[in-house]
Amino acid sequence: LLPHSPEDLDWLDEALGEGSVTILSRGYGNCRITATGQRHVWRVQFYNSMDTLILDTFEITEMPEVALAAEVDLKDSAERIRDVIEVIQ
C-alpha cells in the first residue's frame, strides 16, 4: 500500500505485462481484478459507486481474496442447486 504516481503504474504495467483473465465484481462499488503476465501477480482496482477509482493495487497471491466467494454465498448456491435438482428430477 505504498503511494505511487501515474508514471509508476505505467512502468509496472509495462514490466509485468498483460494476462488473459479479468474478473469484475459489482456491489456497492466495483472491483476489477486483472491478471498480469507474471504468475500470481494481480492488479486489483476498486471503484466507488460513482465509478471513481479509489484504490489501485498490485497483489502477489494465488488468487486475490476479494475474488473468492464468501462461505455464506457458497452455501446459498449449494441450496439453490439442490432446489433446481429436485425440480428437474
PDB file of N, CA and C in Angstrom:
ATOM      1  N   LEU A   1       0.814  -1.197   0.000  1.00  0.00           N
ATOM      2  CA  LEU A   1       0.000   0.000   0.000  1.00  0.00           C
ATOM      3  C   LEU A   1       0.861   1.265   0.000  1.00  0.00           C
ATOM      4  N   LEU A   2       1.988   1.200  -0.678  1.00  0.00           N
ATOM      5  CA  LEU A   2       2.835   2.372  -0.787  1.00  0.00           C
ATOM      6  C   LEU A   2       2.252   3.325  -1.821  1.00  0.00           C
ATOM      7  N   PRO A   3       2.456   4.622  -1.631  1.00  0.00           N
ATOM      8  CA  PRO A   3       1.959   5.578  -2.628  1.00  0.00           C
ATOM      9  C   PRO A   3       2.695   5.394  -3.959  1.00  0.00           C
ATOM     10  N   HIS A   4       2.006   5.694  -5.041  1.00  0.00           N
ATOM     11  CA  HIS A   4       2.617   5.571  -6.353  1.00  0.00           C
ATOM     12  C   HIS A   4       2.052   6.642  -7.285  1.00  0.00           C
ATOM     13  N   SER A   5       2.820   6.988  -8.276  1.00  0.00           N
ATOM     14  CA  SER A   5       2.420   8.008  -9.244  1.00  0.00           C
ATOM     15  C   SER A   5       1.869   7.327 -10.499  1.00  0.00           C
ATOM     16  N   PRO A   6       1.212   8.080 -11.371  1.00  0.00           N
ATOM     17  CA  PRO A   6       0.772   7.505 -12.644  1.00  0.00           C
ATOM     18  C   PRO A   6       1.940   6.920 -13.438  1.00  0.00           C
ATOM     19  N   GLU A   7       3.109   7.547 -13.353  1.00  0.00           N
ATOM     20  CA  GLU A   7       4.291   7.033 -14.043  1.00  0.00           C
ATOM     21  C   GLU A   7       4.728   5.690 -13.462  1.00  0.00           C
ATOM     22  N   ASP A   8       4.621   5.550 -12.146  1.00  0.00           N
ATOM     23  CA  ASP A   8       4.936   4.270 -11.505  1.00  0.00           C
ATOM     24  C   ASP A   8       4.021   3.161 -12.037  1.00  0.00           C
ATOM     25  N   LEU A   9       2.728   3.475 -12.146  1.00  0.00           N
ATOM     26  CA  LEU A   9       1.767   2.480 -12.631  1.00  0.00           C
ATOM     27  C   LEU A   9       2.033   2.113 -14.084  1.00  0.00           C
ATOM     28  N   ASP A  10       2.394   3.115 -14.894  1.00  0.00           N
ATOM     29  CA  ASP A  10       2.738   2.834 -16.294  1.00  0.00           C
ATOM     30  C   ASP A  10       3.941   1.898 -16.366  1.00  0.00           C
ATOM     31  N   TRP A  11       4.943   2.156 -15.533  1.00  0.00           N
ATOM     32  CA  TRP A  11       6.148   1.326 -15.526  1.00  0.00           C
ATOM     33  C   TRP A  11       5.802  -0.103 -15.093  1.00  0.00           C
ATOM     34  N   LEU A  12       4.999  -0.227 -14.041  1.00  0.00           N
ATOM     35  CA  LEU A  12       4.605  -1.556 -13.567  1.00  0.00           C
ATOM     36  C   LEU A  12       3.804  -2.305 -14.627  1.00  0.00           C
ATOM     37  N   ASP A  13       2.868  -1.620 -15.286  1.00  0.00           N
ATOM     38  CA  ASP A  13       2.090  -2.260 -16.357  1.00  0.00           C
ATOM     39  C   ASP A  13       3.002  -2.826 -17.430  1.00  0.00           C
ATOM     40  N   GLU A  14       3.999  -2.035 -17.846  1.00  0.00           N
ATOM     41  CA  GLU A  14       4.920  -2.490 -18.890  1.00  0.00           C
ATOM     42  C   GLU A  14       5.802  -3.635 -18.400  1.00  0.00           C
ATOM     43  N   ALA A  15       6.290  -3.517 -17.175  1.00  0.00           N
ATOM     44  CA  ALA A  15       7.200  -4.533 -16.635  1.00  0.00           C
ATOM     45  C   ALA A  15       6.496  -5.861 -16.373  1.00  0.00           C
ATOM     46  N   LEU A  16       5.245  -5.807 -15.906  1.00  0.00           N
ATOM     47  CA  LEU A  16       4.525  -7.028 -15.539  1.00  0.00           C
ATOM     48  C   LEU A  16       3.802  -7.668 -16.714  1.00  0.00           C
ATOM     49  N   GLY A  17       3.486  -6.912 -17.719  1.00  0.00           N
ATOM     50  CA  GLY A  17       2.776  -7.462 -18.870  1.00  0.00           C
ATOM     51  C   GLY A  17       1.299  -7.654 -18.582  1.00  0.00           C
ATOM     52  N   GLU A  18       0.595  -8.112 -19.601  1.00  0.00           N
ATOM     53  CA  GLU A  18      -0.844  -8.294 -19.500  1.00  0.00           C
ATOM     54  C   GLU A  18      -1.204  -9.769 -19.512  1.00  0.00           C
ATOM     55  N   GLY A  19      -2.055 -10.172 -18.588  1.00  0.00           N
ATOM     56  CA  GLY A  19      -2.530 -11.548 -18.531  1.00  0.00           C
ATOM     57  C   GLY A  19      -3.812 -11.704 -19.326  1.00  0.00           C
ATOM     58  N   SER A  20      -4.417 -12.877 -19.217  1.00  0.00           N
ATOM     59  CA  SER A  20      -5.607 -13.175 -20.015  1.00  0.00           C
ATOM     60  C   SER A  20      -6.889 -13.268 -19.201  1.00  0.00           C
ATOM     61  N   VAL A  21      -6.840 -12.885 -17.925  1.00  0.00           N
ATOM     62  CA  VAL A  21      -8.026 -13.017 -17.075  1.00  0.00           C
ATOM     63  C   VAL A  21      -8.382 -11.670 -16.462  1.00  0.00           C
ATOM     64  N   THR A  22      -9.671 -11.316 -16.547  1.00  0.00           N
ATOM     65  CA  THR A  22     -10.196 -10.153 -15.841  1.00  0.00           C
ATOM     66  C   THR A  22     -11.455 -10.579 -15.119  1.00  0.00           C
ATOM     67  N   ILE A  23     -11.537 -10.233 -13.849  1.00  0.00           N
ATOM     68  CA  ILE A  23     -12.695 -10.560 -13.024  1.00  0.00           C
ATOM     69  C   ILE A  23     -13.339  -9.246 -12.600  1.00  0.00           C
ATOM     70  N   LEU A  24     -14.648  -9.135 -12.804  1.00  0.00           N
ATOM     71  CA  LEU A  24     -15.382  -7.953 -12.362  1.00  0.00           C
ATOM     72  C   LEU A  24     -16.308  -8.340 -11.228  1.00  0.00           C
ATOM     73  N   SER A  25     -16.272  -7.561 -10.176  1.00  0.00           N
ATOM     74  CA  SER A  25     -17.153  -7.786  -9.040  1.00  0.00           C
ATOM     75  C   SER A  25     -17.947  -6.509  -8.816  1.00  0.00           C
ATOM     76  N   ARG A  26     -19.259  -6.656  -8.764  1.00  0.00           N
ATOM     77  CA  ARG A  26     -20.113  -5.480  -8.593  1.00  0.00           C
ATOM     78  C   ARG A  26     -20.839  -5.572  -7.264  1.00  0.00           C
ATOM     79  N   GLY A  27     -21.001  -4.445  -6.634  1.00  0.00           N
ATOM     80  CA  GLY A  27     -21.700  -4.363  -5.361  1.00  0.00           C
ATOM     81  C   GLY A  27     -21.973  -2.905  -5.096  1.00  0.00           C
ATOM     82  N   TYR A  28     -21.686  -2.458  -3.880  1.00  0.00           N
ATOM     83  CA  TYR A  28     -21.840  -1.035  -3.567  1.00  0.00           C
ATOM     84  C   TYR A  28     -20.967  -0.218  -4.509  1.00  0.00           C
ATOM     85  N   GLY A  29     -19.751  -0.701  -4.733  1.00  0.00           N
ATOM     86  CA  GLY A  29     -18.843  -0.157  -5.728  1.00  0.00           C
ATOM     87  C   GLY A  29     -18.452  -1.296  -6.647  1.00  0.00           C
ATOM     88  N   ASN A  30     -17.453  -1.093  -7.457  1.00  0.00           N
ATOM     89  CA  ASN A  30     -16.999  -2.138  -8.361  1.00  0.00           C
ATOM     90  C   ASN A  30     -15.542  -2.465  -8.081  1.00  0.00           C
ATOM     91  N   CYS A  31     -15.171  -3.674  -8.406  1.00  0.00           N
ATOM     92  CA  CYS A  31     -13.791  -4.113  -8.271  1.00  0.00           C
ATOM     93  C   CYS A  31     -13.400  -4.808  -9.568  1.00  0.00           C
ATOM     94  N   ARG A  32     -12.267  -4.411 -10.124  1.00  0.00           N
ATOM     95  CA  ARG A  32     -11.745  -5.040 -11.337  1.00  0.00           C
ATOM     96  C   ARG A  32     -10.433  -5.715 -10.961  1.00  0.00           C
ATOM     97  N   ILE A  33     -10.362  -7.013 -11.204  1.00  0.00           N
ATOM     98  CA  ILE A  33      -9.173  -7.805 -10.889  1.00  0.00           C
ATOM     99  C   ILE A  33      -8.613  -8.299 -12.218  1.00  0.00           C
ATOM    100  N   THR A  34      -7.373  -7.940 -12.505  1.00  0.00           N
ATOM    101  CA  THR A  34      -6.775  -8.276 -13.792  1.00  0.00           C
ATOM    102  C   THR A  34      -5.473  -9.034 -13.579  1.00  0.00           C
ATOM    103  N   ALA A  35      -5.331 -10.159 -14.246  1.00  0.00           N
ATOM    104  CA  ALA A  35      -4.079 -10.916 -14.189  1.00  0.00           C
ATOM    105  C   ALA A  35      -3.012 -10.149 -14.962  1.00  0.00           C
ATOM    106  N   THR A  36      -1.805 -10.182 -14.460  1.00  0.00           N
ATOM    107  CA  THR A  36      -0.678  -9.631 -15.203  1.00  0.00           C
ATOM    108  C   THR A  36      -0.024 -10.783 -15.972  1.00  0.00           C
ATOM    109  N   GLY A  37       1.023 -10.479 -16.676  1.00  0.00           N
ATOM    110  CA  GLY A  37       1.748 -11.512 -17.405  1.00  0.00           C
ATOM    111  C   GLY A  37       2.633 -12.357 -16.510  1.00  0.00           C
ATOM    112  N   GLN A  38       2.692 -12.010 -15.230  1.00  0.00           N
ATOM    113  CA  GLN A  38       3.514 -12.751 -14.272  1.00  0.00           C
ATOM    114  C   GLN A  38       2.616 -13.613 -13.392  1.00  0.00           C
ATOM    115  N   ARG A  39       3.022 -14.831 -13.182  1.00  0.00           N
ATOM    116  CA  ARG A  39       2.222 -15.773 -12.387  1.00  0.00           C
ATOM    117  C   ARG A  39       1.999 -15.232 -10.969  1.00  0.00           C
ATOM    118  N   HIS A  40       0.765 -15.292 -10.517  1.00  0.00           N
ATOM    119  CA  HIS A  40       0.343 -14.902  -9.169  1.00  0.00           C
ATOM    120  C   HIS A  40       0.488 -13.415  -8.884  1.00  0.00           C
ATOM    121  N   VAL A  41       0.565 -12.581  -9.911  1.00  0.00           N
ATOM    122  CA  VAL A  41       0.591 -11.125  -9.717  1.00  0.00           C
ATOM    123  C   VAL A  41      -0.662 -10.558 -10.368  1.00  0.00           C
ATOM    124  N   TRP A  42      -1.478  -9.872  -9.564  1.00  0.00           N
ATOM    125  CA  TRP A  42      -2.777  -9.362  -9.995  1.00  0.00           C
ATOM    126  C   TRP A  42      -2.844  -7.864  -9.756  1.00  0.00           C
ATOM    127  N   ARG A  43      -3.532  -7.163 -10.648  1.00  0.00           N
ATOM    128  CA  ARG A  43      -3.842  -5.754 -10.420  1.00  0.00           C
ATOM    129  C   ARG A  43      -5.279  -5.710  -9.935  1.00  0.00           C
ATOM    130  N   VAL A  44      -5.488  -5.091  -8.787  1.00  0.00           N
ATOM    131  CA  VAL A  44      -6.811  -5.021  -8.176  1.00  0.00           C
ATOM    132  C   VAL A  44      -7.184  -3.541  -8.039  1.00  0.00           C
ATOM    133  N   GLN A  45      -8.273  -3.165  -8.700  1.00  0.00           N
ATOM    134  CA  GLN A  45      -8.708  -1.776  -8.705  1.00  0.00           C
ATOM    135  C   GLN A  45     -10.122  -1.680  -8.138  1.00  0.00           C
ATOM    136  N   PHE A  46     -10.294  -0.784  -7.174  1.00  0.00           N
ATOM    137  CA  PHE A  46     -11.589  -0.578  -6.536  1.00  0.00           C
ATOM    138  C   PHE A  46     -12.153   0.773  -6.972  1.00  0.00           C
ATOM    139  N   TYR A  47     -13.452   0.776  -7.298  1.00  0.00           N
ATOM    140  CA  TYR A  47     -14.149   1.986  -7.718  1.00  0.00           C
ATOM    141  C   TYR A  47     -15.323   2.222  -6.777  1.00  0.00           C
ATOM    142  N   ASN A  48     -15.625   3.490  -6.493  1.00  0.00           N
ATOM    143  CA  ASN A  48     -16.776   3.775  -5.637  1.00  0.00           C
ATOM    144  C   ASN A  48     -18.062   3.736  -6.469  1.00  0.00           C
ATOM    145  N   SER A  49     -19.190   4.064  -5.849  1.00  0.00           N
ATOM    146  CA  SER A  49     -20.475   3.989  -6.535  1.00  0.00           C
ATOM    147  C   SER A  49     -20.605   5.002  -7.667  1.00  0.00           C
ATOM    148  N   MET A  50     -19.730   5.995  -7.694  1.00  0.00           N
ATOM    149  CA  MET A  50     -19.717   6.981  -8.784  1.00  0.00           C
ATOM    150  C   MET A  50     -18.725   6.572  -9.871  1.00  0.00           C
ATOM    151  N   ASP A  51     -18.177   5.348  -9.778  1.00  0.00           N
ATOM    152  CA  ASP A  51     -17.219   4.789 -10.719  1.00  0.00           C
ATOM    153  C   ASP A  51     -15.902   5.565 -10.779  1.00  0.00           C
ATOM    154  N   THR A  52     -15.516   6.119  -9.628  1.00  0.00           N
ATOM    155  CA  THR A  52     -14.233   6.795  -9.488  1.00  0.00           C
ATOM    156  C   THR A  52     -13.244   5.827  -8.863  1.00  0.00           C
ATOM    157  N   LEU A  53     -12.073   5.705  -9.452  1.00  0.00           N
ATOM    158  CA  LEU A  53     -11.045   4.815  -8.915  1.00  0.00           C
ATOM    159  C   LEU A  53     -10.625   5.312  -7.538  1.00  0.00           C
ATOM    160  N   ILE A  54     -10.748   4.442  -6.523  1.00  0.00           N
ATOM    161  CA  ILE A  54     -10.397   4.848  -5.163  1.00  0.00           C
ATOM    162  C   ILE A  54      -9.201   4.081  -4.601  1.00  0.00           C
ATOM    163  N   LEU A  55      -8.871   2.930  -5.189  1.00  0.00           N
ATOM    164  CA  LEU A  55      -7.708   2.166  -4.741  1.00  0.00           C
ATOM    165  C   LEU A  55      -7.198   1.335  -5.916  1.00  0.00           C
ATOM    166  N   ASP A  56      -5.906   1.449  -6.183  1.00  0.00           N
ATOM    167  CA  ASP A  56      -5.287   0.758  -7.313  1.00  0.00           C
ATOM    168  C   ASP A  56      -4.067   0.033  -6.762  1.00  0.00           C
ATOM    169  N   THR A  57      -4.141  -1.290  -6.696  1.00  0.00           N
ATOM    170  CA  THR A  57      -3.069  -2.059  -6.057  1.00  0.00           C
ATOM    171  C   THR A  57      -2.627  -3.221  -6.936  1.00  0.00           C
ATOM    172  N   PHE A  58      -1.458  -3.737  -6.617  1.00  0.00           N
ATOM    173  CA  PHE A  58      -0.983  -4.995  -7.168  1.00  0.00           C
ATOM    174  C   PHE A  58      -0.891  -5.968  -6.012  1.00  0.00           C
ATOM    175  N   GLU A  59      -1.351  -7.193  -6.228  1.00  0.00           N
ATOM    176  CA  GLU A  59      -1.293  -8.219  -5.186  1.00  0.00           C
ATOM    177  C   GLU A  59      -0.528  -9.417  -5.717  1.00  0.00           C
ATOM    178  N   ILE A  60       0.317  -9.957  -4.871  1.00  0.00           N
ATOM    179  CA  ILE A  60       1.058 -11.175  -5.203  1.00  0.00           C
ATOM    180  C   ILE A  60       0.452 -12.290  -4.373  1.00  0.00           C
ATOM    181  N   THR A  61      -0.335 -13.120  -5.048  1.00  0.00           N
ATOM    182  CA  THR A  61      -1.073 -14.185  -4.382  1.00  0.00           C
ATOM    183  C   THR A  61      -1.616 -15.135  -5.439  1.00  0.00           C
ATOM    184  N   GLU A  62      -1.971 -16.334  -5.028  1.00  0.00           N
ATOM    185  CA  GLU A  62      -2.563 -17.277  -5.983  1.00  0.00           C
ATOM    186  C   GLU A  62      -3.859 -16.714  -6.557  1.00  0.00           C
ATOM    187  N   MET A  63      -4.705 -16.145  -5.692  1.00  0.00           N
ATOM    188  CA  MET A  63      -5.954 -15.519  -6.113  1.00  0.00           C
ATOM    189  C   MET A  63      -6.279 -14.423  -5.096  1.00  0.00           C
ATOM    190  N   PRO A  64      -6.544 -13.193  -5.533  1.00  0.00           N
ATOM    191  CA  PRO A  64      -6.887 -12.136  -4.582  1.00  0.00           C
ATOM    192  C   PRO A  64      -8.113 -12.511  -3.760  1.00  0.00           C
ATOM    193  N   GLU A  65      -8.058 -12.205  -2.480  1.00  0.00           N
ATOM    194  CA  GLU A  65      -9.143 -12.577  -1.575  1.00  0.00           C
ATOM    195  C   GLU A  65     -10.478 -11.985  -2.003  1.00  0.00           C
ATOM    196  N   VAL A  66     -10.445 -10.797  -2.572  1.00  0.00           N
ATOM    197  CA  VAL A  66     -11.679 -10.145  -2.984  1.00  0.00           C
ATOM    198  C   VAL A  66     -12.385 -10.934  -4.100  1.00  0.00           C
ATOM    199  N   ALA A  67     -11.677 -11.809  -4.801  1.00  0.00           N
ATOM    200  CA  ALA A  67     -12.273 -12.605  -5.879  1.00  0.00           C
ATOM    201  C   ALA A  67     -12.918 -13.889  -5.369  1.00  0.00           C
ATOM    202  N   LEU A  68     -12.643 -14.256  -4.136  1.00  0.00           N
ATOM    203  CA  LEU A  68     -13.158 -15.513  -3.594  1.00  0.00           C
ATOM    204  C   LEU A  68     -14.576 -15.340  -3.056  1.00  0.00           C
ATOM    205  N   ALA A  69     -15.397 -16.321  -3.266  1.00  0.00           N
ATOM    206  CA  ALA A  69     -16.764 -16.289  -2.746  1.00  0.00           C
ATOM    207  C   ALA A  69     -16.734 -16.491  -1.236  1.00  0.00           C
ATOM    208  N   ALA A  70     -17.630 -15.808  -0.558  1.00  0.00           N
ATOM    209  CA  ALA A  70     -17.774 -15.975   0.886  1.00  0.00           C
ATOM    210  C   ALA A  70     -18.452 -17.307   1.170  1.00  0.00           C
ATOM    211  N   GLU A  71     -18.194 -17.860   2.334  1.00  0.00           N
ATOM    212  CA  GLU A  71     -18.783 -19.154   2.692  1.00  0.00           C
ATOM    213  C   GLU A  71     -20.305 -19.108   2.626  1.00  0.00           C
ATOM    214  N   VAL A  72     -20.895 -18.014   3.071  1.00  0.00           N
ATOM    215  CA  VAL A  72     -22.356 -17.900   3.048  1.00  0.00           C
ATOM    216  C   VAL A  72     -22.864 -17.927   1.606  1.00  0.00           C
ATOM    217  N   ASP A  73     -22.131 -17.343   0.676  1.00  0.00           N
ATOM    218  CA  ASP A  73     -22.537 -17.370  -0.732  1.00  0.00           C
ATOM    219  C   ASP A  73     -22.457 -18.784  -1.302  1.00  0.00           C
ATOM    220  N   LEU A  74     -21.420 -19.518  -0.938  1.00  0.00           N
ATOM    221  CA  LEU A  74     -21.281 -20.897  -1.406  1.00  0.00           C
ATOM    222  C   LEU A  74     -22.410 -21.772  -0.865  1.00  0.00           C
ATOM    223  N   LYS A  75     -22.759 -21.588   0.404  1.00  0.00           N
ATOM    224  CA  LYS A  75     -23.860 -22.351   0.997  1.00  0.00           C
ATOM    225  C   LYS A  75     -25.179 -22.018   0.315  1.00  0.00           C
ATOM    226  N   ASP A  76     -25.398 -20.733   0.032  1.00  0.00           N
ATOM    227  CA  ASP A  76     -26.628 -20.312  -0.647  1.00  0.00           C
ATOM    228  C   ASP A  76     -26.700 -20.925  -2.042  1.00  0.00           C
ATOM    229  N   SER A  77     -25.583 -20.920  -2.756  1.00  0.00           N
ATOM    230  CA  SER A  77     -25.545 -21.507  -4.097  1.00  0.00           C
ATOM    231  C   SER A  77     -25.824 -23.001  -4.051  1.00  0.00           C
ATOM    232  N   ALA A  78     -25.245 -23.692  -3.071  1.00  0.00           N
ATOM    233  CA  ALA A  78     -25.482 -25.139  -2.938  1.00  0.00           C
ATOM    234  C   ALA A  78     -26.961 -25.420  -2.690  1.00  0.00           C
ATOM    235  N   GLU A  79     -27.586 -24.603  -1.861  1.00  0.00           N
ATOM    236  CA  GLU A  79     -29.015 -24.789  -1.580  1.00  0.00           C
ATOM    237  C   GLU A  79     -29.847 -24.569  -2.846  1.00  0.00           C
ATOM    238  N   ARG A  80     -29.518 -23.563  -3.605  1.00  0.00           N
ATOM    239  CA  ARG A  80     -30.261 -23.281  -4.841  1.00  0.00           C
ATOM    240  C   ARG A  80     -30.074 -24.406  -5.857  1.00  0.00           C
ATOM    241  N   ILE A  81     -28.871 -24.945  -5.951  1.00  0.00           N
ATOM    242  CA  ILE A  81     -28.617 -26.062  -6.871  1.00  0.00           C
ATOM    243  C   ILE A  81     -29.431 -27.279  -6.456  1.00  0.00           C
ATOM    244  N   ARG A  82     -29.485 -27.551  -5.150  1.00  0.00           N
ATOM    245  CA  ARG A  82     -30.307 -28.679  -4.675  1.00  0.00           C
ATOM    246  C   ARG A  82     -31.768 -28.461  -5.040  1.00  0.00           C
ATOM    247  N   ASP A  83     -32.278 -27.243  -4.904  1.00  0.00           N
ATOM    248  CA  ASP A  83     -33.658 -26.941  -5.257  1.00  0.00           C
ATOM    249  C   ASP A  83     -33.918 -27.204  -6.731  1.00  0.00           C
ATOM    250  N   VAL A  84     -32.996 -26.792  -7.587  1.00  0.00           N
ATOM    251  CA  VAL A  84     -33.149 -26.990  -9.025  1.00  0.00           C
ATOM    252  C   VAL A  84     -33.143 -28.483  -9.359  1.00  0.00           C
ATOM    253  N   ILE A  85     -32.240 -29.223  -8.729  1.00  0.00           N
ATOM    254  CA  ILE A  85     -32.153 -30.669  -8.975  1.00  0.00           C
ATOM    255  C   ILE A  85     -33.462 -31.357  -8.568  1.00  0.00           C
ATOM    256  N   GLU A  86     -34.057 -30.952  -7.463  1.00  0.00           N
ATOM    257  CA  GLU A  86     -35.332 -31.531  -7.032  1.00  0.00           C
ATOM    258  C   GLU A  86     -36.423 -31.270  -8.068  1.00  0.00           C
ATOM    259  N   VAL A  87     -36.433 -30.102  -8.633  1.00  0.00           N
ATOM    260  CA  VAL A  87     -37.469 -29.745  -9.596  1.00  0.00           C
ATOM    261  C   VAL A  87     -37.325 -30.529 -10.889  1.00  0.00           C
ATOM    262  N   ILE A  88     -36.096 -30.761 -11.330  1.00  0.00           N
ATOM    263  CA  ILE A  88     -35.919 -31.429 -12.614  1.00  0.00           C
ATOM    264  C   ILE A  88     -35.899 -32.948 -12.530  1.00  0.00           C
ATOM    265  N   GLN A  89     -35.890 -33.504 -11.333  1.00  0.00           N
ATOM    266  CA  GLN A  89     -35.875 -34.968 -11.209  1.00  0.00           C
ATOM    267  C   GLN A  89     -37.242 -35.547 -11.339  1.00  0.00           C
TER     268      GLN A  89
END
